XYZ file of C-alpha atoms in Angstrom:
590
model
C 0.000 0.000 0.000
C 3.108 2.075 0.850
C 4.469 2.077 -2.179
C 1.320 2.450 -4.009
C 1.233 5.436 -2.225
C 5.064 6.507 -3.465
C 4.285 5.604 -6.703
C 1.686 7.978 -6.775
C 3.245 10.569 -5.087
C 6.090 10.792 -7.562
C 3.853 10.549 -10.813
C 2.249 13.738 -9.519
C 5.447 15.087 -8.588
C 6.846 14.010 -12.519
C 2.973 15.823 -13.533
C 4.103 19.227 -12.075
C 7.702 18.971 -13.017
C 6.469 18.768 -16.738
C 3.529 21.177 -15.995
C 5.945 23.643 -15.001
C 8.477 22.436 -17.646
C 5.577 23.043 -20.507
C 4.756 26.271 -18.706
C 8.432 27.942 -18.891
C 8.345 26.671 -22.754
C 4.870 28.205 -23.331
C 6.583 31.119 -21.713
C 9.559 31.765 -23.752
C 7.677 31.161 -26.752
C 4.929 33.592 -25.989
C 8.000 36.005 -25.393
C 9.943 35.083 -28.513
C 6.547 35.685 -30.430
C 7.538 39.513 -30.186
C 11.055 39.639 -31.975
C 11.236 39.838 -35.925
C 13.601 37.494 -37.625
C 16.242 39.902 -37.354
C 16.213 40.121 -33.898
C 15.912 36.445 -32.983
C 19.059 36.346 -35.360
C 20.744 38.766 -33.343
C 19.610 37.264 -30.355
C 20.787 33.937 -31.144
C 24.634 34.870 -32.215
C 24.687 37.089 -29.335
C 23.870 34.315 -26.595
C 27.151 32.610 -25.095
C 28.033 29.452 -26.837
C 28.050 27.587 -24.029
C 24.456 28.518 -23.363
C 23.362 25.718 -25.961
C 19.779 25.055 -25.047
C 18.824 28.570 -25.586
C 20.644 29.037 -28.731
C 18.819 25.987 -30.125
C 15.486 27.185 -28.299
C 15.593 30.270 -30.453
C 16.923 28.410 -33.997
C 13.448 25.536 -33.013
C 11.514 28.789 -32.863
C 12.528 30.505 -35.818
C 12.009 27.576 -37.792
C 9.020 27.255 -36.651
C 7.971 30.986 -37.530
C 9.315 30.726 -41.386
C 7.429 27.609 -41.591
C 4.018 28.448 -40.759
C 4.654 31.686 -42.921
C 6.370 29.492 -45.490
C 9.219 31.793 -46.060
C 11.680 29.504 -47.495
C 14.864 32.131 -46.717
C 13.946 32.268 -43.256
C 13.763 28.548 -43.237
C 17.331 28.277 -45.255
C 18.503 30.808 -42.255
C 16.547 28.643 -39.274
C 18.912 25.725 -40.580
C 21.844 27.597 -40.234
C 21.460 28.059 -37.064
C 20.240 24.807 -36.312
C 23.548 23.358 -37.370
C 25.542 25.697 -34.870
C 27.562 23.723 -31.841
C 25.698 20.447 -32.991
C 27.313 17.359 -33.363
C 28.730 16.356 -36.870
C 25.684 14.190 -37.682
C 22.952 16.445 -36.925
C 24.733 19.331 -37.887
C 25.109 17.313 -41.525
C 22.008 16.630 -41.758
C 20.727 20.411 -41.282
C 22.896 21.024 -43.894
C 21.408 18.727 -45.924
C 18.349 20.241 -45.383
C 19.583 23.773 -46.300
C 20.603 22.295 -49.738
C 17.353 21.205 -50.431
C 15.359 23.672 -49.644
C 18.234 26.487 -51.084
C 18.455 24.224 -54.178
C 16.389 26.904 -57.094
C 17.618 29.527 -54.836
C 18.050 32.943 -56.669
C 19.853 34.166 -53.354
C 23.709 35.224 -54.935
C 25.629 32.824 -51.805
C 23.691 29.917 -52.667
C 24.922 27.557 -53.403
C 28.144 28.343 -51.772
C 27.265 28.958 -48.736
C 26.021 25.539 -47.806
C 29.135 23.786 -49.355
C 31.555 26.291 -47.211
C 29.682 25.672 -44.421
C 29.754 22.023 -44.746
C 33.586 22.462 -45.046
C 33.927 24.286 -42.288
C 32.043 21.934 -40.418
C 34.724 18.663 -41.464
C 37.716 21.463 -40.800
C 36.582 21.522 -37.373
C 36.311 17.805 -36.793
C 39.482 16.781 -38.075
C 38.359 15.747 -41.669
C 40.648 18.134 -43.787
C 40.330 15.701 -46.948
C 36.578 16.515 -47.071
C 36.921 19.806 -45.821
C 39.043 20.677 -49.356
C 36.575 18.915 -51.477
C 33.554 21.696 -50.157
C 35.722 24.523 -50.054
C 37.018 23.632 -53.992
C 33.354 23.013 -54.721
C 32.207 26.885 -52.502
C 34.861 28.684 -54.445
C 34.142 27.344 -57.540
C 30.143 28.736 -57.076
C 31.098 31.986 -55.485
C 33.123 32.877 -58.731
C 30.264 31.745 -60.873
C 27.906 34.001 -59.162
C 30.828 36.841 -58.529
C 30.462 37.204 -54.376
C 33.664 38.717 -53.286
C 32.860 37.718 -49.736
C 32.319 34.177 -50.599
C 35.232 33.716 -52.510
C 37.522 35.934 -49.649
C 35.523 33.022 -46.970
C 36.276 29.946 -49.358
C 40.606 31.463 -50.047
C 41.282 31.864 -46.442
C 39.950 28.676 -45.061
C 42.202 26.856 -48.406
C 45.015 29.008 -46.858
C 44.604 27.479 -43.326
C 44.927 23.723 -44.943
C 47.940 25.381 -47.034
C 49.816 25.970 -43.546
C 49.041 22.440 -42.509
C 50.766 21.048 -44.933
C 53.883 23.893 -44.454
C 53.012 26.335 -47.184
C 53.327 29.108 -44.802
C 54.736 31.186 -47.300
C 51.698 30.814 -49.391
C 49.383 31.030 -46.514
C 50.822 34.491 -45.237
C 50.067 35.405 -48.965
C 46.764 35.084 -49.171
C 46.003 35.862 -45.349
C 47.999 39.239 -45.709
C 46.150 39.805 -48.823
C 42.492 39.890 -47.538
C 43.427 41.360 -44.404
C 43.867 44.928 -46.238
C 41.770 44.286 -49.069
C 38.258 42.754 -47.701
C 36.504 45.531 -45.888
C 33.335 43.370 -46.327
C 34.861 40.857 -43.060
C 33.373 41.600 -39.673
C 35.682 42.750 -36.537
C 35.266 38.905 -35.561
C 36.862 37.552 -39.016
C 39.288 40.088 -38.804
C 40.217 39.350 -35.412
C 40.706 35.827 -37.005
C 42.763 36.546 -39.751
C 45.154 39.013 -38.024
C 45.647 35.251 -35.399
C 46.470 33.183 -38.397
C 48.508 35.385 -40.022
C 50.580 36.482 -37.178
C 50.869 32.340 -36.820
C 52.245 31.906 -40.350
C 54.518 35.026 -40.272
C 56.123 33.069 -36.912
C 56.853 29.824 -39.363
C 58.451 32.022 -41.924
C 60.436 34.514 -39.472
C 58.377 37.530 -40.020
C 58.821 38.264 -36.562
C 58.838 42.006 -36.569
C 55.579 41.944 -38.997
C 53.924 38.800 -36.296
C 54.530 40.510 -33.164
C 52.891 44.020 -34.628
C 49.817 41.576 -35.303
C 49.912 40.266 -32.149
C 50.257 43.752 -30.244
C 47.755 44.743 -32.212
C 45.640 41.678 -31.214
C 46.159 42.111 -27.189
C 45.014 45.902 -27.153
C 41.676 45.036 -29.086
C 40.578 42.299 -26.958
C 41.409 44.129 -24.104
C 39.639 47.454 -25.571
C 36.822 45.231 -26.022
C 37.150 42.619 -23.308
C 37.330 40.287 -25.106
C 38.648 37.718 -22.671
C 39.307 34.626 -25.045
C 40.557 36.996 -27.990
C 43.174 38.261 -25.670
C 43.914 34.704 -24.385
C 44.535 33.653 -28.563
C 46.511 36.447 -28.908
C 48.961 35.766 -25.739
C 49.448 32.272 -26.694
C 50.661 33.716 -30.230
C 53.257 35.792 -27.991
C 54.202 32.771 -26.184
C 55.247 31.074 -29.758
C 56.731 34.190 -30.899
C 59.133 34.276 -27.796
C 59.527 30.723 -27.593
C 60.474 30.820 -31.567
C 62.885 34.078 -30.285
C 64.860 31.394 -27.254
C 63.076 33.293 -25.016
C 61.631 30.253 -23.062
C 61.177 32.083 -19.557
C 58.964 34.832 -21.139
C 57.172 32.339 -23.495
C 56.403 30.031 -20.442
C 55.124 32.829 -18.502
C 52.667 33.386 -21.388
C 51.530 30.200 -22.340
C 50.975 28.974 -18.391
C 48.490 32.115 -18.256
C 46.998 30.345 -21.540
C 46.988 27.012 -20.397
C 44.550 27.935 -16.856
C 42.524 29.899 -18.954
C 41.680 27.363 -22.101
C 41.802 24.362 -19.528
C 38.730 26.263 -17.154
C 36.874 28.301 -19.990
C 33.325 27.197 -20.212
C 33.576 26.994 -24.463
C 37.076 24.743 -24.665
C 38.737 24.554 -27.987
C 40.829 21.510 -28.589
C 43.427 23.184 -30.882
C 44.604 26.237 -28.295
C 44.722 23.096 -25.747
C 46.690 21.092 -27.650
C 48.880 24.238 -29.198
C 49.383 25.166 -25.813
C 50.607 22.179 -24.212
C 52.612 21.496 -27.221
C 54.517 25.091 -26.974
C 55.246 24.840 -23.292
C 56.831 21.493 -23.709
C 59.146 23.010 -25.678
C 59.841 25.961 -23.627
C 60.734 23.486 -20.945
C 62.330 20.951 -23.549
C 64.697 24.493 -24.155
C 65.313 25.074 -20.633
C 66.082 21.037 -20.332
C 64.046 21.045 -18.090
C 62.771 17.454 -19.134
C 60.437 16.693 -16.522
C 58.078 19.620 -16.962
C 58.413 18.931 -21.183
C 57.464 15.444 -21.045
C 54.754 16.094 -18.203
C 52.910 18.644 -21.441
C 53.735 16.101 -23.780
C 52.379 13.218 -22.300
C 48.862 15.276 -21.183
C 48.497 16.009 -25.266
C 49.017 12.345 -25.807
C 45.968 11.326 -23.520
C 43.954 14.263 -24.989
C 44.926 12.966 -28.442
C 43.405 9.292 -27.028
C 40.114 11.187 -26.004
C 39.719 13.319 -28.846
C 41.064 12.025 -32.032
C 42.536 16.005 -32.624
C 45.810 15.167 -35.049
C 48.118 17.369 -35.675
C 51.318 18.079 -38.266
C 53.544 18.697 -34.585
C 52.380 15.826 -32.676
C 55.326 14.139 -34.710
C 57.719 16.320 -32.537
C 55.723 14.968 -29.491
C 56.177 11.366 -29.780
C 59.752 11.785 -31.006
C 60.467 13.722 -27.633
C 59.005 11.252 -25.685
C 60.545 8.266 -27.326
C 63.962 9.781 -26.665
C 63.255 10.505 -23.184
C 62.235 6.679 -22.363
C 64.659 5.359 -24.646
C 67.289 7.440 -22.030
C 65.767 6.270 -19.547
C 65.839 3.059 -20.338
C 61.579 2.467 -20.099
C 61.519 -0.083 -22.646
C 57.419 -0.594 -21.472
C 56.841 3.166 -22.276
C 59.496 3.475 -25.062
C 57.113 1.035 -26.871
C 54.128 2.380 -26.094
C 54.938 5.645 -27.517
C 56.478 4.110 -30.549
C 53.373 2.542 -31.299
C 51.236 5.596 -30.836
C 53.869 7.642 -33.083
C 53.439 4.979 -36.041
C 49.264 5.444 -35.852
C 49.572 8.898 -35.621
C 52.250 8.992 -38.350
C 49.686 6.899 -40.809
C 47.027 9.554 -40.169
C 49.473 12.713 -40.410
C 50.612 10.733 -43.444
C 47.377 9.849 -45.420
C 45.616 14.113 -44.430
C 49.364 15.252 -45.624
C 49.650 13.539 -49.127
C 46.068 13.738 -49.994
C 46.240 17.865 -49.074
C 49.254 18.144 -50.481
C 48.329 16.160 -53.902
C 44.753 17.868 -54.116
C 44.903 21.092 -53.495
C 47.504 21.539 -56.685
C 45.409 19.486 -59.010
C 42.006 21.527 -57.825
C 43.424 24.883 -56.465
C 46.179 25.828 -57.524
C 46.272 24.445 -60.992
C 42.761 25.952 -61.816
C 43.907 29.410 -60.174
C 46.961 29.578 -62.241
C 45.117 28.248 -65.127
C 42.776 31.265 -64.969
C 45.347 33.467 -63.890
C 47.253 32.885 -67.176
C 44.195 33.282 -69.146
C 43.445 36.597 -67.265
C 47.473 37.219 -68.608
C 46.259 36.384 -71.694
C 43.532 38.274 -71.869
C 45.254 41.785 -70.124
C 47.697 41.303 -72.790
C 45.559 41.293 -76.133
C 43.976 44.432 -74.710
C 47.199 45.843 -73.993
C 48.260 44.594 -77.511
C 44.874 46.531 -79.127
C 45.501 49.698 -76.818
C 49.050 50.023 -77.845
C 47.524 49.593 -81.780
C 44.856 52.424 -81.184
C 47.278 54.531 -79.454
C 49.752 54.318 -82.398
C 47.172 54.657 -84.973
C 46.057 57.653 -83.194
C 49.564 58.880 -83.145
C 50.503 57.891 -86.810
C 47.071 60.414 -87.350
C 48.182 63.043 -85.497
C 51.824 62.754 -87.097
C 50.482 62.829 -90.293
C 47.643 65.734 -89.459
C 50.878 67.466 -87.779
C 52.999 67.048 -91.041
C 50.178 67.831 -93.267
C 50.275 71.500 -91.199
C 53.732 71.695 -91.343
C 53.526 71.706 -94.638
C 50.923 73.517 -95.314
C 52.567 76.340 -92.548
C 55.764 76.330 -94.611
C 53.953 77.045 -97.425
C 52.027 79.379 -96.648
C 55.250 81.068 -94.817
C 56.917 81.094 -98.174
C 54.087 82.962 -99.231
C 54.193 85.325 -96.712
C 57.885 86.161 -96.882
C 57.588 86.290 -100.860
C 54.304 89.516 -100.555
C 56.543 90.852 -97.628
C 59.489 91.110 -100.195
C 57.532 92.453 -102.545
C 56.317 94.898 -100.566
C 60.251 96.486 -98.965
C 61.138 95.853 -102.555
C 58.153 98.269 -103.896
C 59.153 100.417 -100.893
C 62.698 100.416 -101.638
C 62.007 101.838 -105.259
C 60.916 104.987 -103.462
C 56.900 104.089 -104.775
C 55.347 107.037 -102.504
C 51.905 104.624 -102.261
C 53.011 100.857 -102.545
C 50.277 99.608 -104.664
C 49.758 96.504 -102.942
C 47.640 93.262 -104.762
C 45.022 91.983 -102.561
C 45.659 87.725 -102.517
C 42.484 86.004 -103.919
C 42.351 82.453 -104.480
C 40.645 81.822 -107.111
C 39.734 84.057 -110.207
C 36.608 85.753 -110.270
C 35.330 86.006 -114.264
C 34.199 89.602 -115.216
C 30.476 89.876 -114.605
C 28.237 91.443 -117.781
C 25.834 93.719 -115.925
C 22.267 93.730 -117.740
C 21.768 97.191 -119.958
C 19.149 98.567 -117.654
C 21.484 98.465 -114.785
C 23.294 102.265 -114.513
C 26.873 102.562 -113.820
C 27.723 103.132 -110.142
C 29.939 106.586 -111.826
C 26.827 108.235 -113.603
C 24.337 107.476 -110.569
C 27.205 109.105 -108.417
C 26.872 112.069 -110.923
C 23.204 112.397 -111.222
C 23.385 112.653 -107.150
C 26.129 115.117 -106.736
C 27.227 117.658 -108.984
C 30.881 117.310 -110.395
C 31.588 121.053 -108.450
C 31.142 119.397 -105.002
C 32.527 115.800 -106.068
C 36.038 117.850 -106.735
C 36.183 119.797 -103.774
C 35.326 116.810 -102.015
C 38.072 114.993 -103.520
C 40.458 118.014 -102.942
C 39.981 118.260 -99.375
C 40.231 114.361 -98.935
C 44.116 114.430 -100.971
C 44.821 117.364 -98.295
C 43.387 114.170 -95.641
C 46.317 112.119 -97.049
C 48.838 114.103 -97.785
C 48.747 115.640 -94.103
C 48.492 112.239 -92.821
C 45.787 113.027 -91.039
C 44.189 109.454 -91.025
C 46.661 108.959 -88.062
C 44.514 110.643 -85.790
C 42.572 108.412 -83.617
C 38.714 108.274 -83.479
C 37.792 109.788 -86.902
C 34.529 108.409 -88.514
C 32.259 109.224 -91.448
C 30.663 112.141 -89.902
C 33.908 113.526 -88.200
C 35.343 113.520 -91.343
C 32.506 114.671 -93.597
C 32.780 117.480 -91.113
C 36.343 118.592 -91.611
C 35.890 118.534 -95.434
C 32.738 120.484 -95.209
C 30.152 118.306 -96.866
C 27.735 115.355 -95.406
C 28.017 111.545 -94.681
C 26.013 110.756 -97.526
C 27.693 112.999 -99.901
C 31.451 111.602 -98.436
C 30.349 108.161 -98.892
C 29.410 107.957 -102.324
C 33.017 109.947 -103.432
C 34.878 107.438 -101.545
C 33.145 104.328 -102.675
C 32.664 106.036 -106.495
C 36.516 107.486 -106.501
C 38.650 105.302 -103.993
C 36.343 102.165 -104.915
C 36.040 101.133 -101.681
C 34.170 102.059 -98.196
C 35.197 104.346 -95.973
C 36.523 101.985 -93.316
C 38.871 99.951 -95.616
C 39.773 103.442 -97.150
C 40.763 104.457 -93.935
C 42.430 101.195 -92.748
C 44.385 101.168 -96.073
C 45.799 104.459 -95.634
C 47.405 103.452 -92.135
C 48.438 100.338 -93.629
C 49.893 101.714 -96.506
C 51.515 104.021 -94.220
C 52.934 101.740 -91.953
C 54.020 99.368 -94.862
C 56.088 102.260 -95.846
C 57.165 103.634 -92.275
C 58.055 100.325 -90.678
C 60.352 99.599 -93.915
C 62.087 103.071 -93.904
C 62.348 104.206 -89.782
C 64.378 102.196 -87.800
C 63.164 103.525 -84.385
C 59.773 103.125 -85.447
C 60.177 99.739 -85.978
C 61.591 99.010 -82.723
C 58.671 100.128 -80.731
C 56.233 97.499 -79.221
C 53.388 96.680 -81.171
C 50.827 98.308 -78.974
C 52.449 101.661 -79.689
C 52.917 101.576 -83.391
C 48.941 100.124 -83.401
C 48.479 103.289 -81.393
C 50.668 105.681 -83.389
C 48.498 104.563 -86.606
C 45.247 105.629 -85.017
C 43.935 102.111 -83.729
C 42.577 101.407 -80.736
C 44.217 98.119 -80.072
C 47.053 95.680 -81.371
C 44.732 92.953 -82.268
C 42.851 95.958 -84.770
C 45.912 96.719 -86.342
C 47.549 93.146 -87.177
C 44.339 91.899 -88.230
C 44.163 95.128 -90.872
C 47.338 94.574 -91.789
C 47.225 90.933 -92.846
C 43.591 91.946 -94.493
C 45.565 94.660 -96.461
C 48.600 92.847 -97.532
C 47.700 89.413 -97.460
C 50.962 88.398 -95.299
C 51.239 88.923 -91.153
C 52.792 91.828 -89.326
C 55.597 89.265 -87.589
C 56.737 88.121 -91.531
C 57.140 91.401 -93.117
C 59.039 92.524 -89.109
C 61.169 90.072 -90.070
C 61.833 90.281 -93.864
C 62.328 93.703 -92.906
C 65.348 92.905 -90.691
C 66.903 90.753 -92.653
C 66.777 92.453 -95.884
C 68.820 95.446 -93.136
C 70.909 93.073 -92.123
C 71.854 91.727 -95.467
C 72.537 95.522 -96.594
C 74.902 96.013 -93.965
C 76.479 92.915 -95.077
C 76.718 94.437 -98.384
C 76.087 97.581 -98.700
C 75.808 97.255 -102.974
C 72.611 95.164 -102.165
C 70.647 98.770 -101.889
């Protein structure tokens, strides 16, 4: 009856432990019913990791949510986050999930994102020969669909295997390269790459450039608190000095290391092991043997537990062989033999397989496109270079084509401003000067009707007036008066006592031209013969000859002058000169 009683004393006991159980659940659901999908994303990578039951509480729930709205990218997301800090199985199988449900995707990171998370899933547990094969297989769909992130992700993580198999050269490469170049990477992946880097600038003795990184690494966790950054970073400085011989300073670091990574609530197996593995070889430096093999022989057991290999653990087993074998263990000695040969076949099988795939499908595809993107830069090189000399063969030709053309036309010049000293020279008081025409103009038969310009001129002014017009306009030239500045029509019809109208018609009927190209070739004839005859007047500046002639600027006078004589004010200047020069030369020349 007792235990009747027991029995049902602890089924209602079990009743409200799952009442209350259901009641918390109901709780937290009715509370998570309130966030958005971006905020139960946020929430989720913001909870501890070692918090796992509310991390997957929140993923269960988002599922849920995209699923009853049947948003497949929230679903493809709830997966993601599914497959976080879950064993390998399960976390495969969310994967797998992901894939199907991602597989018409129009998203630009699928499908890559599934195969570089599935590689870093295998990276993690040991399995670097599939590892490769998804990161090959994530690169190779983040350059079809052109994600720079992606392919920056899918790179680095090939780097990583690189250094496992002692590329560090090539790994520092690549690391180095996205480190200043990938501004799309979070603080976190940063924080990352600036570790791994500063690790494969140690293997190649870049220690100047690794201990900047890791300087740089120490103030940022501690700016942020970051308590397991800093702890990453310090166990890089403990390499770096143990690397440097400086096995006091390195111990110091890595013993801080070691209590933190062997007592933090999220343990990784690789700064265990790395630590371990570094202080045994501080001590091993010291020879202090003890203390080295003690380290050593705590990785071993962890190695037993774990299954985490390692490229060093060869250095481990060798170390402890030697130390038995001195000691004459033989029991031990062969113990650790045998664990170095299983080890070795493991170390052996990752190392040849890494180092025979990633040529065939890395680095032979990336130099393969590499030379084609050669290739490529170099036939548009080849066709730049051809436009730019056909462009330059134009503009030599264009360029001759003027010179020519210029030295023609100079000849020209120099032959009218010959002509016109030489016309000078013969003491002609009015250089009659022939105005250049091109092309020549056949005489034009005006109809019978049509009055001559003369007798209309006649009919309007009386032959009395036309003569004292005429009269008073030879007293205008001979007195040089057309030097004055500002004279016009009506100034002029002034001065010789008559009207515009009446002035006009003389000097278009008479001179057979208007009255401005009367009066600009009077100056020019003037200067034509002044410039050729006065020596000091041809030595003042332009501006004050253009002046002296009655015109208001230089620019007036050249451009009446080459009008006038068909040949520019600089030419005859200088046929001038040397036609002087030549006379000094020889004086019979004049």
């Amino acid at each position: 009856m007792l235990k009747i009683k027991l029995l049902l004393l602890l089924s209602v006991v079990c009743n409200l432990l799952y009442a209350q159980k259901r009641n918390v659940e109901n709780i937290q659901k009715s509370v998570l019913k309130e966030y958005t999908y971006q905020e139960l994303e946020k929430k989720f990578y913001e909870t501890k990791p070692e918090d796992v039951k509310s991390k997957r509480d929140i993923a269960k729930y988002y599922l849920q949510k995209a699923k009853e709205e049947k948003d497949e990218v929230q679903i493809a997301e709830a997966y993601v986050m599914l497959h976080v800090d879950e064993s390998l199985p399960n976390a495969l199988k969310y994967l797998d999930s992901l894939q199907t449900i991602t597989k018409n995707s129009k998203e630009i990171y699928y499908p890559a994102r599934t195969y570089l998370l599935r590689g870093n899933l295998y990276f993690k547990s040991d399995n670097l020969q599939a590892a490769l094969n998804n990161y090959v297989l994530g690169l190779k769909y983040a350059k079809e669909k052109g994600y720079k992130r992606q392919i920056a992700m899918a790179e680095i993580s090939i780097a990583y295997l690189k250094n496992y198999i002692g590329k560090h050269a090539e790994t520092a490469k690549t690391l180095r390269y996205y480190l200043y170049n990938a501004d799309y990477m979070n603080e976190s992946e940063h924080t990352i790459l600036k570790l791994n880097l500063a690790d494969a600038y140690i293997e190649i003795n870049k220690m100047d450039s690794a201990y900047i990184l890791i300087q740089d690494g120490l103030l940022a966790a501690k700016k942020s608190k970051n308590v397991y950054a800093y702890h990453q970073n310090l166990g890089l400085l403990g390499y770096y000095n143990l690397k440097l011989k400086k096995y006091n300073v390195a111990i110091e670091n890595l013993q801080k290391c070691k209590n933190f990574f062997f007592t933090a609530s999220y343990p990784s197996k690789r700064n265990q092991n790395y630590t371990l593995l570094n202080l045994g070889k501080a001590y091993a430096g010291l020879q202090e043997s003890d203390k080295a093999i003690e380290n050593f022989a705590k990785i071993d057991s962890m190695v037993l537990k774990t299954n985490y290999v390692f490229p060093e653990l060869r250095e481990v087993y060798t170390y402890l062989i030697d130390y038995y074998k001195e000691k004459k263990d033989k029991e031990k000695q062969l113990y650790y033999v045998e664990r170095f040969l299983d080890i070795d076949k493991v170390l052996d099988t990752r190392f040849r397989y890494i180092s025979r795939e990633l040529p065939r499908r890395y680095d032979t595809p990336n130099l393969l496109q590499e030379k084609e993107s050669i290739t490529k830069e170099l036939k548009q090189r080849k066709i730049f270079l051809y436009i730019v000399l056909g462009a330059l063969l134009i503009v030599l030709l264009l360029f001759i084509n003027f010179y020519f053309k210029y030295k023609n036309a100079e000849k020209k010049y120099r032959k009218i401003a010959q002509d016109l000293i030489q016309s000078v020279n013969e003491n002609k008081k009015e250089p009659e000067v022939e105005i250049q025409k091109e092309e020549v103009v056949p005489d034009i038969v005006l109809p019978q009707n049509i009055e001559n310009t003369e007798d209309k001129a006649t009919k309007t002014i009386s032959e009395d007036i036309t003569q004292s017009i005429l009269k008073e306009l030879d007293a205008f030239e001979n007195k040089e008066q057309f030097l004055n500045r500002g004279i016009t029509l009506g100034t002029l019809a002034k001065k010789v006592k008559t009207n515009s109208k009446y002035l006009s018609e003389v000097i278009n009927t008479h001179k057979g031209k208007n009255f401005a190209a009367y009066l600009n070739d009077l100056r020019i004839d003037y200067a034509i013969s002044r410039l050729a005859r006065d020596r000091r007047f041809r030595s003042y500046k332009i501006p004050f000859i253009a002046e002296e002639l009655g015109y208001n600027n230089e620019q007036a006078f050249t451009l009446a002058f080459k009008k006038r004589t068909g040949t520019p004010l600089s030419i005859y200047l200088k046929e001038i000169e040397k036609t002087v020069s030549a006379a000094n030369d020889n004086p019979e020349v004049l």
